[in-house]
Amino acid sequence: GAGVSQSPSNKVTEKGKDVELRCDPISGHTALYWYRQSLGQGLEFLIYFQGNSAPDKSGLPSDRFSAERTGESVSTLTIQRTQQEDSAVYLCASSRRTGGSSYEQYFGPGTRLTVT
Amino acid sequence: GENVEQHPSTLSVQEGDSAVIKCTYSDSASNYFPWYKQELGKGPQLIIDIRSNVGEKKDQRIAVTLNKTAKHFSLHITETQPEDSAVYFCAARGNEKLTFGTGTRLTIIP
């Protein structure tokens, strides 16, 4: 079946502009995660959605970052007033559920964001 | 919160030899430990995982071991092949989230 998809694959923006990144999770996956991966680094957790529960925003680095998800479908990550340090690959992952034994997270290909 | 350390950061092995990557974690409540392989320009791909009620798991040339007492787990790749070259990440799950190690760049030398 279809995996996690993300768009755009690449985004170049000028410093100070807002950007919106999109994630389409695997159908039926109730949990959705956003991560940031800086060049040559590990994955930094940003935000987590589980069904209709309030999202866990504990990883968002500043109030310029926000994310939304409608039900159990598409999610968008918005970065306002982008800064050069926001340049990174933004990865989305989904999983069937977080309780019980279904922990596996499946990642999308990522969006490479470059702020000039 | 959870802290995961991963070693080595780079590893080169001759084709056909074995590769071992090690991780330690800090939160004794963590109960799920996946390993991901990331190829250039792609998202991480889950290759094997282990839960805290198991000490070892094997899938063909890949195996993972877990020592809960010492809070460390390892990835073992045997009979390495050129297509095993990639960056490998370990992770530990606690409190609904995965915490990742910083990655190991594995290079297989033909």
GROMACS .gro file of C-alpha atoms in nm:
model
  226
    1GLY     CA    1   0.000   0.000   0.000
    2ALA     CA    2   0.094   0.367  -0.014
    3GLY     CA    3   0.345   0.490   0.237
    4VAL     CA    4   0.376   0.825   0.410
    5SER     CA    5   0.402   1.107   0.159
    6GLN     CA    6   0.531   1.458   0.208
    7SER     CA    7   0.523   1.771  -0.002
    8PRO     CA    8   0.702   1.959  -0.127
    9SER     CA    9   1.016   1.747  -0.148
   10ASN     CA   10   1.229   2.062  -0.157
   11LYS     CA   11   1.153   2.417  -0.052
   12VAL     CA   12   1.376   2.720  -0.083
   13THR     CA   13   1.250   3.034   0.089
   14GLU     CA   14   1.379   3.373   0.186
   15LYS     CA   15   1.448   3.459   0.546
   16GLY     CA   16   1.139   3.606   0.708
   17LYS     CA   17   0.886   3.425   0.487
   18ASP     CA   18   0.636   3.171   0.615
   19VAL     CA   19   0.638   2.812   0.488
   20GLU     CA   20   0.389   2.528   0.509
   21LEU     CA   21   0.489   2.163   0.485
   22ARG     CA   22   0.242   1.883   0.428
   23CYS     CA   23   0.227   1.522   0.542
   24ASP     CA   24  -0.013   1.249   0.428
   25PRO     CA   25   0.008   0.956   0.670
   26ILE     CA   26  -0.062   0.592   0.592
   27SER     CA   27  -0.436   0.534   0.583
   28GLY     CA   28  -0.564   0.409   0.918
   29HIS     CA   29  -0.266   0.533   1.115
   30THR     CA   30  -0.391   0.730   1.412
   31ALA     CA   31  -0.059   0.865   1.534
   32LEU     CA   32   0.148   1.120   1.343
   33TYR     CA   33   0.486   1.267   1.429
   34TRP     CA   34   0.701   1.550   1.295
   35TYR     CA   35   1.080   1.546   1.329
   36ARG     CA   36   1.358   1.776   1.219
   37GLN     CA   37   1.692   1.647   1.091
   38SER     CA   38   1.974   1.894   1.055
   39LEU     CA   39   2.265   1.812   0.824
   40GLY     CA   40   2.449   1.506   0.950
   41GLN     CA   41   2.249   1.497   1.271
   42GLY     CA   42   1.994   1.271   1.434
   43LEU     CA   43   1.621   1.321   1.442
   44GLU     CA   44   1.480   1.589   1.670
   45PHE     CA   45   1.120   1.536   1.784
   46LEU     CA   46   0.891   1.833   1.716
   47ILE     CA   47   0.525   1.739   1.769
   48TYR     CA   48   0.300   1.433   1.802
   49PHE     CA   49  -0.069   1.383   1.724
   50GLN     CA   50  -0.273   1.088   1.848
   51GLY     CA   51  -0.630   1.066   1.723
   52ASN     CA   52  -0.842   1.349   1.859
   53SER     CA   53  -0.630   1.404   2.169
   54ALA     CA   54  -0.448   1.730   2.230
   55PRO     CA   55  -0.112   1.718   2.048
   56ASP     CA   56   0.219   1.690   2.232
   57LYS     CA   57   0.397   2.008   2.129
   58SER     CA   58   0.688   1.970   2.370
   59GLY     CA   59   0.950   1.950   2.093
   60LEU     CA   60   0.861   2.266   1.903
   61PRO     CA   61   1.170   2.492   1.923
   62SER     CA   62   0.987   2.826   1.924
   63ASP     CA   63   0.646   2.982   1.884
   64ARG     CA   64   0.722   3.034   1.516
   65PHE     CA   65   0.654   2.663   1.469
   66SER     CA   66   0.301   2.521   1.470
   67ALA     CA   67   0.125   2.217   1.330
   68GLU     CA   68  -0.228   2.107   1.266
   69ARG     CA   69  -0.395   1.781   1.187
   70THR     CA   70  -0.754   1.726   1.086
   71GLY     CA   71  -0.885   1.406   1.240
   72GLU     CA   72  -0.663   1.117   1.139
   73SER     CA   73  -0.559   1.255   0.803
   74VAL     CA   74  -0.330   1.519   0.661
   75SER     CA   75  -0.105   1.730   0.880
   76THR     CA   76   0.064   2.061   0.804
   77LEU     CA   77   0.369   2.203   0.977
   78THR     CA   78   0.395   2.580   0.953
   79ILE     CA   79   0.707   2.783   1.019
   80GLN     CA   80   0.653   3.157   1.043
   81ARG     CA   81   0.919   3.422   0.982
   82THR     CA   82   1.175   3.159   0.880
   83GLN     CA   83   1.535   3.191   0.995
   84GLN     CA   84   1.848   3.040   0.842
   85GLU     CA   85   1.879   2.800   1.136
   86ASP     CA   86   1.543   2.650   1.032
   87SER     CA   87   1.718   2.496   0.729
   88ALA     CA   88   1.689   2.120   0.770
   89VAL     CA   89   1.501   1.814   0.649
   90TYR     CA   90   1.157   1.789   0.806
   91LEU     CA   91   1.036   1.431   0.841
   92CYS     CA   92   0.689   1.303   0.910
   93ALA     CA   93   0.608   0.958   1.046
   94SER     CA   94   0.287   0.773   1.126
   95SER     CA   95   0.195   0.464   1.324
   96ARG     CA   96  -0.122   0.266   1.376
   97ARG     CA   97  -0.146   0.351   1.743
   98THR     CA   98   0.079   0.412   2.036
   99GLY     CA   99  -0.089   0.193   2.294
  100GLY     CA  100  -0.062  -0.183   2.299
  101SER     CA  101   0.200  -0.337   2.073
  102SER     CA  102   0.179  -0.123   1.762
  103TYR     CA  103   0.471   0.112   1.804
  104GLU     CA  104   0.627   0.098   1.459
  105GLN     CA  105   0.672   0.439   1.300
  106TYR     CA  106   0.690   0.466   0.923
  107PHE     CA  107   0.864   0.769   0.780
  108GLY     CA  108   0.801   0.977   0.473
  109PRO     CA  109   1.083   1.093   0.242
  110GLY     CA  110   1.103   1.434   0.408
  111THR     CA  111   1.095   1.795   0.294
  112ARG     CA  112   1.431   1.964   0.256
  113LEU     CA  113   1.391   2.327   0.363
  114THR     CA  114   1.654   2.583   0.273
  115VAL     CA  115   1.624   2.937   0.410
  116THR     CA  116   1.837   3.189   0.222
  117GLY     CA  117   1.353   1.273   2.952
  118GLU     CA  118   1.515   0.991   2.760
  119ASN     CA  119   1.872   1.023   2.636
  120VAL     CA  120   2.014   0.786   2.375
  121GLU     CA  121   2.383   0.764   2.293
  122GLN     CA  122   2.508   0.582   1.984
  123HIS     CA  123   2.857   0.462   1.891
  124PRO     CA  124   3.052   0.469   1.672
  125SER     CA  125   2.960   0.770   1.460
  126THR     CA  126   3.135   0.618   1.158
  127LEU     CA  127   3.221   0.258   1.080
  128SER     CA  128   3.397   0.102   0.782
  129VAL     CA  129   3.408  -0.274   0.734
  130GLN     CA  130   3.522  -0.504   0.457
  131GLU     CA  131   3.248  -0.664   0.255
  132GLY     CA  132   3.158  -0.996   0.412
  133ASP     CA  133   3.269  -0.895   0.762
  134SER     CA  134   3.033  -0.814   1.049
  135ALA     CA  135   2.934  -0.470   1.177
  136VAL     CA  136   2.821  -0.384   1.528
  137ILE     CA  137   2.660  -0.060   1.639
  138LYS     CA  138   2.590   0.009   2.006
  139CYS     CA  139   2.343   0.232   2.188
  140THR     CA  140   2.274   0.315   2.550
  141TYR     CA  141   1.960   0.470   2.694
  142SER     CA  142   1.884   0.643   3.021
  143ASP     CA  143   1.515   0.584   3.097
  144SER     CA  144   1.457   0.244   3.254
  145ALA     CA  145   1.087   0.274   3.161
  146SER     CA  146   1.165   0.263   2.788
  147ASN     CA  147   1.017  -0.053   2.641
  148TYR     CA  148   1.067  -0.047   2.264
  149PHE     CA  149   1.391  -0.015   2.068
  150PRO     CA  150   1.380   0.016   1.688
  151TRP     CA  151   1.666   0.048   1.442
  152TYR     CA  152   1.635   0.254   1.127
  153LYS     CA  153   1.840   0.263   0.808
  154GLN     CA  154   1.856   0.589   0.616
  155GLU     CA  155   1.990   0.607   0.263
  156LEU     CA  156   2.091   0.933   0.102
  157GLY     CA  157   1.793   1.154   0.023
  158LYS     CA  158   1.540   0.918   0.179
  159GLY     CA  159   1.350   0.892   0.503
  160PRO     CA  160   1.455   0.642   0.770
  161GLN     CA  161   1.334   0.287   0.714
  162LEU     CA  162   1.259   0.051   1.001
  163ILE     CA  163   1.481  -0.258   0.969
  164ILE     CA  164   1.437  -0.436   1.301
  165ASP     CA  165   1.299  -0.367   1.648
  166ILE     CA  166   1.296  -0.529   1.989
  167ARG     CA  167   1.068  -0.499   2.288
  168SER     CA  168   1.182  -0.499   2.647
  169ASN     CA  169   1.050  -0.847   2.720
  170VAL     CA  170   1.293  -1.002   2.470
  171GLY     CA  171   1.673  -1.025   2.488
  172GLU     CA  172   1.753  -1.095   2.124
  173LYS     CA  173   1.585  -1.089   1.786
  174LYS     CA  174   1.717  -1.198   1.450
  175ASP     CA  175   1.604  -1.141   1.093
  176GLN     CA  176   1.831  -1.300   0.832
  177ARG     CA  177   2.164  -1.111   0.847
  178ILE     CA  178   2.045  -0.859   1.105
  179ALA     CA  179   2.016  -0.914   1.479
  180VAL     CA  180   1.951  -0.692   1.777
  181THR     CA  181   2.038  -0.762   2.139
  182LEU     CA  182   1.903  -0.587   2.447
  183ASN     CA  183   2.048  -0.575   2.797
  184LYS     CA  184   1.786  -0.409   3.016
  185THR     CA  185   2.000  -0.419   3.328
  186ALA     CA  186   2.283  -0.229   3.161
  187LYS     CA  187   2.041  -0.025   2.949
  188HIS     CA  188   2.214  -0.090   2.622
  189PHE     CA  189   2.121  -0.250   2.293
  190SER     CA  190   2.317  -0.335   1.982
  191LEU     CA  191   2.266  -0.394   1.611
  192HIS     CA  192   2.464  -0.673   1.447
  193ILE     CA  193   2.491  -0.708   1.069
  194THR     CA  194   2.666  -1.022   0.943
  195GLU     CA  195   2.803  -1.098   0.596
  196THR     CA  196   2.787  -0.729   0.506
  197GLN     CA  197   2.713  -0.629   0.149
  198PRO     CA  198   2.764  -0.299  -0.039
  199GLU     CA  199   2.392  -0.221  -0.013
  200ASP     CA  200   2.426  -0.215   0.365
  201SER     CA  201   2.612   0.117   0.332
  202ALA     CA  202   2.387   0.381   0.491
  203VAL     CA  203   2.332   0.575   0.812
  204TYR     CA  204   2.182   0.370   1.092
  205PHE     CA  205   1.985   0.517   1.383
  206CYS     CA  206   1.885   0.351   1.707
  207ALA     CA  207   1.593   0.479   1.912
  208ALA     CA  208   1.425   0.418   2.245
  209ARG     CA  209   1.056   0.464   2.316
  210GLY     CA  210   0.936   0.615   2.638
  211ASN     CA  211   0.631   0.830   2.710
  212GLU     CA  212   0.476   0.782   2.363
  213LYS     CA  213   0.777   0.926   2.181
  214LEU     CA  214   1.092   0.791   2.020
  215THR     CA  215   1.427   0.941   2.115
  216PHE     CA  216   1.692   0.881   1.849
  217GLY     CA  217   2.064   0.833   1.866
  218THR     CA  218   2.286   1.056   1.655
  219GLY     CA  219   2.345   0.794   1.388
  220THR     CA  220   2.625   0.573   1.256
  221ARG     CA  221   2.749   0.609   0.902
  222LEU     CA  222   2.833   0.256   0.788
  223THR     CA  223   3.053   0.212   0.482
  224ILE     CA  224   3.108  -0.132   0.331
  225ILE     CA  225   3.440  -0.157   0.151
  226PRO     CA  226   3.422  -0.386  -0.156
   0.00000   0.00000   0.00000
